[in-house]
Amino acid sequence: WYLNCFYICKYTKTKEYQMNNKMAKVEAKTKENPKLQQSTLSDGRISLYLEYYLGRTQWVDEETGKIKVKHDRKKETLNMYLVAKPRTPEERQLNKETLELAKQIRIEREQGLKAAKTGKRIAVAKKVNFLEYFQTYIDNYTKKDIRMMEGVFKRFKDFLGLEYPVFKTTIRPDQLNKDMMIAFVGYLEKNSTGEGARGYFQRFKKVIKYAIDHDIMAKNPCAGIVCKVDGQTLRKDVLSVEEMQKLISTTYDGQNPEIRRAFVFSLYTGIRFCDLVTLRYSNVDYSNRLLSFEQEKTKGHSASSGVIIPLNGGLLSLIGEQPKNENGELIDDAIFRLPSHTMCLKALRRWTARAGIDKHITWHCARHSFAVNILNNGANIKTVASLLGHSGLKHTEKYTRAVDSLKKEAINSLPEIKL
């Protein structure tokens, strides 16, 4: 009896081993291609990427007579990142959503490879929630227009809640259609000021394009849809020369001197906020009285990203002398030490209110005010375009129209003629 039990167990284990071995061989033959891989970046984040196996090349070495093999692989960066050591529930949830999205992209890529080989595509159910996909895209977004990207996401969710409440929390990528996008553009045009509607729609299309490039969407629902905003009309308030002087002469207890100094500098140079915060003393040529820098908005994709601005005595006094260390060596420090954009905006609104200026003045209004005022004082439009860093006159022409409008208002402000 004992011998029979021994042989039965041995036989069963042998069969189990053979079965497991066969399954291992099957799995080896059907392994994932591409594979989802990870790499740790210098800043501690974990970058996700796909690694494709494209086959191998085999040849005989003429010197040794041995067979050599080279495996062909390629990588695709997904621009998606994980928190290396998540400590909060939010970080863990973000990691989970990012990883699930990356897995879905991997499956789509694998289906694409199979389709290329067989001419057939295995249907894969799209379980992606576009709202979660959008949020993940924003969480991994590193460019400077992040606030605009967050803004359009909020507006899209508000739009769905108002016009398509059934999709308020969940909507698949294939459920976004042209009619919905037309309605969304109309919503943006109705609920946005200035060129905001067009800016928001451009960011939204950016997310759609990213989803299409990563096989999350098969068709672009935004194709052929245009956000109708007159880009040649200046829609923001500008400060006149008199209002600028009024603002400069207004001081109060608790006012941040760095914000004051930086805004006045922007009023007299037209420099954007994003460029102000990056200016360093190395950008200043004190001997030739010049300020030169690369615009953050167009750096890397425009031949006109470089700007050179002449500096007069007043502007040089705002910049101040380059600081030195204890050994008397020059320090390449930031010219303006500013808090966050939100804090600067709040301080600016408090300042304009104290000055009695009843206009909606944002930081970008300094740039518009600079352009309108120097044009109004007789500056050539090409000169203004050069000072603002515009690659052509298209974006500068809206300021000439604003000047014409101001001239008309000035004429109409005169007392009525009674003869």
Tab-separated table of C-alpha atoms in Angstrom:
chain	number	residue	atom	x	y	z
A	1	TRP	CA	0.000	0.000	0.000
A	2	TYR	CA	2.822	2.373	0.895
A	3	LEU	CA	4.623	1.579	-2.343
A	4	ASN	CA	1.460	2.231	-4.364
A	5	CYS	CA	0.994	5.638	-2.673
A	6	PHE	CA	4.636	6.527	-3.362
A	7	TYR	CA	4.394	5.733	-7.077
A	8	ILE	CA	1.053	7.564	-7.405
A	9	CYS	CA	2.504	10.741	-5.803
A	10	LYS	CA	5.621	10.530	-7.944
A	11	TYR	CA	3.524	10.067	-11.082
A	12	THR	CA	1.263	13.017	-10.161
A	13	LYS	CA	4.196	15.331	-9.455
A	14	THR	CA	5.845	14.325	-12.708
A	15	LYS	CA	2.681	15.107	-14.664
A	16	GLU	CA	2.277	18.417	-12.791
A	17	TYR	CA	5.875	19.346	-13.579
A	18	GLN	CA	5.397	18.500	-17.262
A	19	MET	CA	2.198	20.556	-17.396
A	20	ASN	CA	3.837	23.557	-15.712
A	21	ASN	CA	6.793	23.260	-18.061
A	22	LYS	CA	4.483	23.280	-21.084
A	23	MET	CA	2.626	26.329	-19.748
A	24	ALA	CA	5.929	28.126	-19.173
A	25	LYS	CA	6.941	27.402	-22.758
A	26	VAL	CA	3.596	28.717	-24.048
A	27	GLU	CA	3.950	31.868	-21.960
A	28	ALA	CA	7.477	32.347	-23.255
A	29	LYS	CA	6.190	32.140	-26.825
A	30	THR	CA	3.320	34.600	-26.145
A	31	LYS	CA	5.150	37.191	-24.042
A	32	GLU	CA	4.139	40.849	-24.299
A	33	ASN	CA	5.465	42.955	-27.156
A	34	PRO	CA	5.913	45.796	-26.480
A	35	LYS	CA	6.758	45.530	-22.806
A	36	LEU	CA	5.911	48.220	-20.303
A	37	GLN	CA	9.184	49.217	-18.650
A	38	GLN	CA	10.288	51.674	-15.973
A	39	SER	CA	13.345	53.818	-15.383
A	40	THR	CA	14.191	56.088	-12.462
A	41	LEU	CA	14.983	59.702	-13.336
A	42	SER	CA	17.477	61.973	-11.606
A	43	ASP	CA	14.645	63.860	-9.875
A	44	GLY	CA	13.364	60.643	-8.283
A	45	ARG	CA	10.338	60.103	-10.520
A	46	ILE	CA	9.754	56.828	-12.346
A	47	SER	CA	9.383	57.229	-16.100
A	48	LEU	CA	7.233	54.726	-18.005
A	49	TYR	CA	8.183	53.646	-21.507
A	50	LEU	CA	7.494	50.851	-23.992
A	51	GLU	CA	10.209	48.528	-25.287
A	52	TYR	CA	9.567	46.839	-28.628
A	53	TYR	CA	11.251	43.651	-29.770
A	54	LEU	CA	11.698	43.874	-33.547
A	55	GLY	CA	13.370	40.541	-34.148
A	56	ARG	CA	16.997	39.543	-34.522
A	57	THR	CA	19.764	39.601	-37.082
A	58	GLN	CA	22.008	36.522	-37.403
A	59	TRP	CA	25.336	36.220	-39.214
A	60	VAL	CA	28.588	34.234	-39.227
A	61	ASP	CA	31.728	35.947	-37.980
A	62	GLU	CA	34.345	35.623	-40.744
A	63	GLU	CA	37.281	35.526	-38.302
A	64	THR	CA	35.977	33.064	-35.715
A	65	GLY	CA	33.380	31.213	-37.771
A	66	LYS	CA	30.933	31.568	-34.873
A	67	ILE	CA	27.299	32.499	-35.298
A	68	LYS	CA	26.509	35.930	-33.889
A	69	VAL	CA	23.063	37.299	-33.070
A	70	LYS	CA	21.890	40.882	-32.617
A	71	HIS	CA	18.485	41.576	-31.077
A	72	ASP	CA	16.734	44.681	-32.452
A	73	ARG	CA	14.792	46.731	-29.927
A	74	LYS	CA	13.411	50.246	-29.761
A	75	LYS	CA	11.932	52.414	-27.004
A	76	GLU	CA	8.904	54.702	-26.951
A	77	THR	CA	8.688	57.284	-24.189
A	78	LEU	CA	5.145	57.721	-22.883
A	79	ASN	CA	5.788	60.972	-20.966
A	80	MET	CA	4.039	59.398	-18.003
A	81	TYR	CA	5.547	59.238	-14.537
A	82	LEU	CA	5.018	57.500	-11.198
A	83	VAL	CA	5.814	58.784	-7.743
A	84	ALA	CA	8.714	56.594	-6.578
A	85	LYS	CA	7.651	56.407	-2.933
A	86	PRO	CA	3.993	57.436	-2.639
A	87	ARG	CA	3.167	58.590	0.881
A	88	THR	CA	-0.376	59.919	0.556
A	89	PRO	CA	-3.604	58.330	-0.734
A	90	GLU	CA	-3.621	60.922	-3.545
A	91	GLU	CA	-0.144	59.888	-4.722
A	92	ARG	CA	-1.067	56.204	-4.582
A	93	GLN	CA	-4.258	56.851	-6.552
A	94	LEU	CA	-2.322	58.893	-9.117
A	95	ASN	CA	0.176	56.047	-9.530
A	96	LYS	CA	-2.666	53.574	-9.971
A	97	GLU	CA	-4.425	55.664	-12.641
A	98	THR	CA	-1.188	56.410	-14.499
A	99	LEU	CA	-0.171	52.757	-14.522
A	100	GLU	CA	-3.598	51.615	-15.742
A	101	LEU	CA	-3.477	54.153	-18.551
A	102	ALA	CA	0.021	53.044	-19.540
A	103	LYS	CA	-1.145	49.398	-19.619
A	104	GLN	CA	-4.038	50.364	-21.896
A	105	ILE	CA	-1.623	52.136	-24.252
A	106	ARG	CA	0.635	49.061	-24.238
A	107	ILE	CA	-2.296	46.833	-25.248
A	108	GLU	CA	-3.214	49.220	-28.061
A	109	ARG	CA	0.347	49.227	-29.344
A	110	GLU	CA	0.420	45.426	-29.266
A	111	GLN	CA	-2.781	45.268	-31.308
A	112	GLY	CA	-1.184	47.623	-33.811
A	113	LEU	CA	1.782	45.278	-34.227
A	114	LYS	CA	-0.520	42.297	-34.721
A	115	ALA	CA	-2.582	44.215	-37.239
A	116	ALA	CA	0.569	45.052	-39.209
A	117	LYS	CA	1.565	41.376	-39.327
A	118	THR	CA	-1.804	39.716	-39.958
A	119	GLY	CA	-3.892	42.462	-41.504
A	120	LYS	CA	-6.456	41.933	-38.743
A	121	ARG	CA	-6.978	43.818	-35.552
A	122	ILE	CA	-8.253	42.167	-32.400
A	123	ALA	CA	-10.971	44.341	-30.894
A	124	VAL	CA	-10.100	45.727	-27.488
A	125	ALA	CA	-12.830	47.237	-25.356
A	126	LYS	CA	-12.107	50.864	-24.525
A	127	LYS	CA	-12.531	51.104	-20.770
A	128	VAL	CA	-10.730	54.443	-20.518
A	129	ASN	CA	-12.640	57.267	-18.851
A	130	PHE	CA	-11.640	60.368	-20.833
A	131	LEU	CA	-12.029	62.586	-17.754
A	132	GLU	CA	-9.563	60.432	-15.808
A	133	TYR	CA	-7.283	60.377	-18.853
A	134	PHE	CA	-7.431	64.190	-19.036
A	135	GLN	CA	-6.622	64.485	-15.317
A	136	THR	CA	-3.663	62.119	-15.671
A	137	TYR	CA	-2.419	64.160	-18.624
A	138	ILE	CA	-2.508	67.313	-16.469
A	139	ASP	CA	-0.811	65.561	-13.533
A	140	ASN	CA	2.103	64.712	-15.825
A	141	TYR	CA	2.125	68.085	-17.621
A	142	THR	CA	5.308	70.112	-17.106
A	143	LYS	CA	4.917	73.108	-19.436
A	144	LYS	CA	4.331	76.676	-18.297
A	145	ASP	CA	0.717	76.903	-19.546
A	146	ILE	CA	-0.428	74.425	-16.895
A	147	ARG	CA	-2.999	76.909	-15.541
A	148	MET	CA	-4.666	77.137	-18.962
A	149	MET	CA	-4.694	73.343	-19.181
A	150	GLU	CA	-6.342	73.087	-15.746
A	151	GLY	CA	-8.785	75.822	-16.764
A	152	VAL	CA	-10.017	74.067	-19.898
A	153	PHE	CA	-10.407	70.791	-17.972
A	154	LYS	CA	-12.644	72.546	-15.432
A	155	ARG	CA	-14.669	74.193	-18.202
A	156	PHE	CA	-15.101	70.895	-20.037
A	157	LYS	CA	-16.424	69.220	-16.876
A	158	ASP	CA	-18.770	72.170	-16.244
A	159	PHE	CA	-19.932	71.963	-19.861
A	160	LEU	CA	-20.700	68.247	-19.564
A	161	GLY	CA	-22.598	68.806	-16.319
A	162	LEU	CA	-24.711	71.481	-17.998
A	163	GLU	CA	-25.238	70.111	-21.509
A	164	TYR	CA	-24.548	66.361	-21.159
A	165	PRO	CA	-25.248	65.437	-17.512
A	166	VAL	CA	-25.213	61.716	-18.340
A	167	PHE	CA	-21.468	62.087	-19.036
A	168	LYS	CA	-20.736	64.295	-16.035
A	169	THR	CA	-18.413	61.798	-14.329
A	170	THR	CA	-17.645	59.223	-17.030
A	171	ILE	CA	-17.278	59.510	-20.788
A	172	ARG	CA	-15.441	57.162	-23.134
A	173	PRO	CA	-13.127	58.636	-25.806
A	174	ASP	CA	-15.339	57.301	-28.602
A	175	GLN	CA	-18.342	59.157	-27.134
A	176	LEU	CA	-16.780	62.530	-27.945
A	177	ASN	CA	-18.278	63.545	-31.294
A	178	LYS	CA	-18.300	66.570	-33.565
A	179	ASP	CA	-21.687	67.887	-32.397
A	180	MET	CA	-20.462	67.817	-28.797
A	181	MET	CA	-17.292	69.690	-29.732
A	182	ILE	CA	-19.262	72.370	-31.617
A	183	ALA	CA	-21.422	72.838	-28.522
A	184	PHE	CA	-18.301	72.966	-26.315
A	185	VAL	CA	-16.729	75.693	-28.475
A	186	GLY	CA	-19.968	77.674	-28.236
A	187	TYR	CA	-19.845	77.272	-24.462
A	188	LEU	CA	-16.248	78.529	-24.363
A	189	GLU	CA	-17.044	81.542	-26.552
A	190	LYS	CA	-19.994	82.448	-24.330
A	191	ASN	CA	-18.241	81.977	-20.972
A	192	SER	CA	-14.710	83.264	-21.712
A	193	THR	CA	-13.337	86.767	-22.046
A	194	GLY	CA	-10.779	88.054	-24.526
A	195	GLU	CA	-8.905	85.393	-26.404
A	196	GLY	CA	-9.491	82.912	-23.594
A	197	ALA	CA	-11.938	80.782	-25.579
A	198	ARG	CA	-9.458	80.155	-28.369
A	199	GLY	CA	-6.629	79.504	-25.904
A	200	TYR	CA	-8.710	76.963	-24.013
A	201	PHE	CA	-9.806	75.179	-27.194
A	202	GLN	CA	-6.202	74.983	-28.413
A	203	ARG	CA	-5.215	73.241	-25.156
A	204	PHE	CA	-8.197	70.897	-25.412
A	205	LYS	CA	-7.170	69.896	-28.959
A	206	LYS	CA	-3.684	69.247	-27.620
A	207	VAL	CA	-5.071	66.582	-25.267
A	208	ILE	CA	-7.167	65.089	-28.073
A	209	LYS	CA	-4.098	64.864	-30.329
A	210	TYR	CA	-2.121	63.192	-27.553
A	211	ALA	CA	-4.921	60.632	-27.084
A	212	ILE	CA	-4.982	59.900	-30.826
A	213	ASP	CA	-1.193	59.556	-30.983
A	214	HIS	CA	-1.380	56.989	-28.177
A	215	ASP	CA	-4.264	55.057	-29.782
A	216	ILE	CA	-6.787	56.004	-27.098
A	217	MET	CA	-8.949	57.637	-29.761
A	218	ALA	CA	-9.363	56.573	-33.374
A	219	LYS	CA	-10.888	59.778	-34.772
A	220	ASN	CA	-10.405	63.470	-34.025
A	221	PRO	CA	-13.797	64.957	-33.029
A	222	CYS	CA	-12.343	68.495	-33.225
A	223	ALA	CA	-11.385	68.263	-36.902
A	224	GLY	CA	-12.710	71.209	-38.893
A	225	ILE	CA	-14.052	73.064	-35.837
A	226	VAL	CA	-12.852	76.648	-35.371
A	227	CYS	CA	-13.163	78.845	-32.308
A	228	LYS	CA	-14.228	82.221	-33.719
A	229	VAL	CA	-12.398	84.904	-31.768
A	230	ASP	CA	-11.135	88.115	-33.333
A	231	GLY	CA	-7.439	87.891	-32.532
A	232	GLN	CA	-6.852	91.362	-33.971
A	233	THR	CA	-8.911	93.070	-31.270
A	234	LEU	CA	-7.290	94.028	-27.972
A	235	ARG	CA	-9.740	92.856	-25.341
A	236	LYS	CA	-7.805	93.580	-22.160
A	237	ASP	CA	-7.732	96.886	-20.312
A	238	VAL	CA	-4.669	99.082	-20.717
A	239	LEU	CA	-3.226	101.767	-18.477
A	240	SER	CA	-2.789	105.226	-19.944
A	241	VAL	CA	0.385	107.195	-19.236
A	242	GLU	CA	-1.533	109.236	-16.641
A	243	GLU	CA	-2.794	106.062	-14.932
A	244	MET	CA	0.712	104.603	-14.940
A	245	GLN	CA	2.011	107.698	-13.115
A	246	LYS	CA	-0.914	107.521	-10.719
A	247	LEU	CA	-0.137	103.896	-9.951
A	248	ILE	CA	3.591	104.522	-9.487
A	249	SER	CA	2.932	107.387	-7.051
A	250	THR	CA	0.656	105.146	-4.938
A	251	THR	CA	2.345	103.370	-2.028
A	252	TYR	CA	0.954	101.831	1.145
A	253	ASP	CA	2.082	99.940	4.224
A	254	GLY	CA	2.741	96.260	3.584
A	255	GLN	CA	3.254	96.691	-0.166
A	256	ASN	CA	5.697	94.188	-1.638
A	257	PRO	CA	8.548	96.295	-3.113
A	258	GLU	CA	9.681	93.484	-5.446
A	259	ILE	CA	6.221	93.201	-7.022
A	260	ARG	CA	6.054	96.974	-7.368
A	261	ARG	CA	9.518	97.165	-8.968
A	262	ALA	CA	8.824	94.266	-11.360
A	263	PHE	CA	5.432	95.556	-12.542
A	264	VAL	CA	6.795	99.031	-13.236
A	265	PHE	CA	9.649	97.418	-15.176
A	266	SER	CA	7.107	95.466	-17.234
A	267	LEU	CA	5.091	98.646	-17.892
A	268	TYR	CA	8.204	100.257	-19.389
A	269	THR	CA	9.524	97.238	-21.324
A	270	GLY	CA	6.494	95.057	-22.162
A	271	ILE	CA	8.144	91.923	-20.730
A	272	ARG	CA	5.845	89.023	-19.834
A	273	PHE	CA	5.602	87.739	-16.258
A	274	CYS	CA	7.104	84.353	-17.219
A	275	ASP	CA	10.164	86.160	-18.614
A	276	LEU	CA	10.496	88.535	-15.660
A	277	VAL	CA	10.879	85.694	-13.175
A	278	THR	CA	13.698	84.149	-15.224
A	279	LEU	CA	15.707	87.345	-15.801
A	280	ARG	CA	19.201	87.277	-14.302
A	281	TYR	CA	21.918	89.896	-14.019
A	282	SER	CA	23.838	88.062	-16.759
A	283	ASN	CA	21.070	89.196	-19.156
A	284	VAL	CA	22.105	92.812	-18.600
A	285	ASP	CA	24.893	94.461	-20.596
A	286	TYR	CA	25.626	97.443	-18.328
A	287	SER	CA	28.277	98.968	-20.578
A	288	ASN	CA	26.051	99.048	-23.680
A	289	ARG	CA	22.823	99.502	-21.688
A	290	LEU	CA	21.064	96.485	-23.210
A	291	LEU	CA	18.850	93.721	-21.861
A	292	SER	CA	18.833	90.497	-23.897
A	293	PHE	CA	16.934	87.285	-23.171
A	294	GLU	CA	15.109	84.332	-24.741
A	295	GLN	CA	11.323	84.394	-24.467
A	296	GLU	CA	9.996	81.429	-22.514
A	297	LYS	CA	6.870	81.273	-24.671
A	298	THR	CA	8.682	80.836	-27.985
A	299	LYS	CA	12.100	79.502	-26.958
A	300	GLY	CA	13.081	76.472	-28.996
A	301	HIS	CA	10.457	76.821	-31.736
A	302	SER	CA	10.818	80.344	-33.114
A	303	ALA	CA	13.690	82.158	-34.778
A	304	SER	CA	12.508	85.380	-33.131
A	305	SER	CA	12.543	84.141	-29.554
A	306	GLY	CA	15.487	86.387	-28.689
A	307	VAL	CA	14.677	89.939	-27.558
A	308	ILE	CA	17.026	92.919	-27.082
A	309	ILE	CA	15.734	95.967	-25.197
A	310	PRO	CA	17.682	99.233	-24.781
A	311	LEU	CA	17.871	100.377	-21.161
A	312	ASN	CA	17.629	104.014	-20.101
A	313	GLY	CA	18.654	105.392	-16.735
A	314	GLY	CA	15.272	104.714	-15.149
A	315	LEU	CA	15.223	101.059	-16.192
A	316	LEU	CA	18.810	100.553	-15.013
A	317	SER	CA	17.864	101.998	-11.629
A	318	LEU	CA	14.997	99.500	-11.399
A	319	ILE	CA	17.417	96.662	-12.159
A	320	GLY	CA	20.106	97.930	-9.806
A	321	GLU	CA	23.757	96.949	-9.652
A	322	GLN	CA	24.751	93.299	-9.907
A	323	PRO	CA	25.338	91.930	-6.379
A	324	LYS	CA	28.708	90.639	-5.180
A	325	ASN	CA	29.733	88.001	-2.655
A	326	GLU	CA	32.077	88.475	0.300
A	327	ASN	CA	35.106	88.130	-1.984
A	328	GLY	CA	33.885	90.861	-4.296
A	329	GLU	CA	32.943	88.420	-7.074
A	330	LEU	CA	29.801	89.129	-9.111
A	331	ILE	CA	26.786	86.901	-8.387
A	332	ASP	CA	24.525	85.901	-11.273
A	333	ASP	CA	21.326	86.181	-9.245
A	334	ALA	CA	17.680	86.657	-10.281
A	335	ILE	CA	16.858	90.333	-10.874
A	336	PHE	CA	13.326	90.042	-9.463
A	337	ARG	CA	12.510	87.727	-6.559
A	338	LEU	CA	8.779	87.297	-6.960
A	339	PRO	CA	6.260	85.048	-5.195
A	340	SER	CA	3.777	82.917	-7.150
A	341	HIS	CA	1.782	84.366	-10.044
A	342	THR	CA	-1.380	84.186	-7.922
A	343	MET	CA	0.193	86.169	-5.087
A	344	CYS	CA	1.518	88.770	-7.543
A	345	LEU	CA	-1.927	89.121	-9.126
A	346	LYS	CA	-3.606	89.640	-5.742
A	347	ALA	CA	-1.022	92.277	-4.801
A	348	LEU	CA	-1.525	94.027	-8.164
A	349	ARG	CA	-5.300	94.208	-7.714
A	350	ARG	CA	-4.864	95.623	-4.213
A	351	TRP	CA	-2.418	98.199	-5.602
A	352	THR	CA	-4.684	99.352	-8.464
A	353	ALA	CA	-7.630	99.615	-6.068
A	354	ARG	CA	-5.565	101.846	-3.710
A	355	ALA	CA	-4.640	103.993	-6.717
A	356	GLY	CA	-8.327	104.429	-7.619
A	357	ILE	CA	-7.981	102.733	-11.021
A	358	ASP	CA	-11.316	101.144	-11.919
A	359	LYS	CA	-10.018	98.675	-14.527
A	360	HIS	CA	-9.462	94.919	-14.551
A	361	ILE	CA	-5.668	95.010	-14.594
A	362	THR	CA	-3.719	91.756	-14.795
A	363	TRP	CA	0.027	91.351	-15.094
A	364	HIS	CA	-0.232	90.886	-18.866
A	365	CYS	CA	-1.948	94.301	-19.102
A	366	ALA	CA	1.480	95.844	-18.489
A	367	ARG	CA	2.658	94.385	-21.813
A	368	HIS	CA	-0.431	95.690	-23.626
A	369	SER	CA	-0.119	99.101	-21.976
A	370	PHE	CA	3.525	99.378	-23.043
A	371	ALA	CA	2.689	98.594	-26.692
A	372	VAL	CA	-0.317	100.928	-26.903
A	373	ASN	CA	1.413	103.849	-25.197
A	374	ILE	CA	4.600	103.813	-27.313
A	375	LEU	CA	2.515	103.453	-30.489
A	376	ASN	CA	0.390	106.361	-29.329
A	377	ASN	CA	3.584	108.380	-28.896
A	378	GLY	CA	4.623	107.775	-32.509
A	379	ALA	CA	6.691	104.560	-32.376
A	380	ASN	CA	6.975	102.548	-35.605
A	381	ILE	CA	4.971	99.294	-35.612
A	382	LYS	CA	8.051	97.292	-36.669
A	383	THR	CA	9.977	98.715	-33.723
A	384	VAL	CA	7.160	97.742	-31.356
A	385	ALA	CA	7.046	94.225	-32.820
A	386	SER	CA	10.801	93.887	-32.281
A	387	LEU	CA	10.605	95.104	-28.668
A	388	LEU	CA	7.761	92.665	-27.928
A	389	GLY	CA	9.568	89.775	-29.601
A	390	HIS	CA	6.893	89.185	-32.257
A	391	SER	CA	8.040	87.223	-35.303
A	392	GLY	CA	5.808	89.321	-37.585
A	393	LEU	CA	3.349	92.210	-37.543
A	394	LYS	CA	0.219	90.071	-37.270
A	395	HIS	CA	0.140	90.060	-33.465
A	396	THR	CA	1.240	93.704	-33.213
A	397	GLU	CA	-1.532	95.094	-35.438
A	398	LYS	CA	-4.140	94.697	-32.707
A	399	TYR	CA	-2.320	97.424	-30.774
A	400	THR	CA	-2.596	99.864	-33.680
A	401	ARG	CA	-6.352	99.239	-33.725
A	402	ALA	CA	-6.448	99.918	-29.984
A	403	VAL	CA	-4.595	103.208	-30.567
A	404	ASP	CA	-7.143	104.206	-33.247
A	405	SER	CA	-9.913	103.412	-30.763
A	406	LEU	CA	-8.265	105.570	-28.080
A	407	LYS	CA	-7.923	108.459	-30.538
A	408	LYS	CA	-11.600	108.193	-31.399
A	409	GLU	CA	-12.534	108.205	-27.709
A	410	ALA	CA	-10.307	111.246	-27.153
A	411	ILE	CA	-12.072	113.177	-29.953
A	412	ASN	CA	-15.501	112.166	-28.687
A	413	SER	CA	-14.593	113.296	-25.170
A	414	LEU	CA	-14.540	116.951	-26.291
A	415	PRO	CA	-17.643	119.097	-25.609
A	416	GLU	CA	-20.354	118.999	-28.257
A	417	ILE	CA	-20.031	121.710	-30.918
A	418	LYS	CA	-22.908	124.180	-30.792
A	419	LEU	CA	-22.849	126.969	-33.407
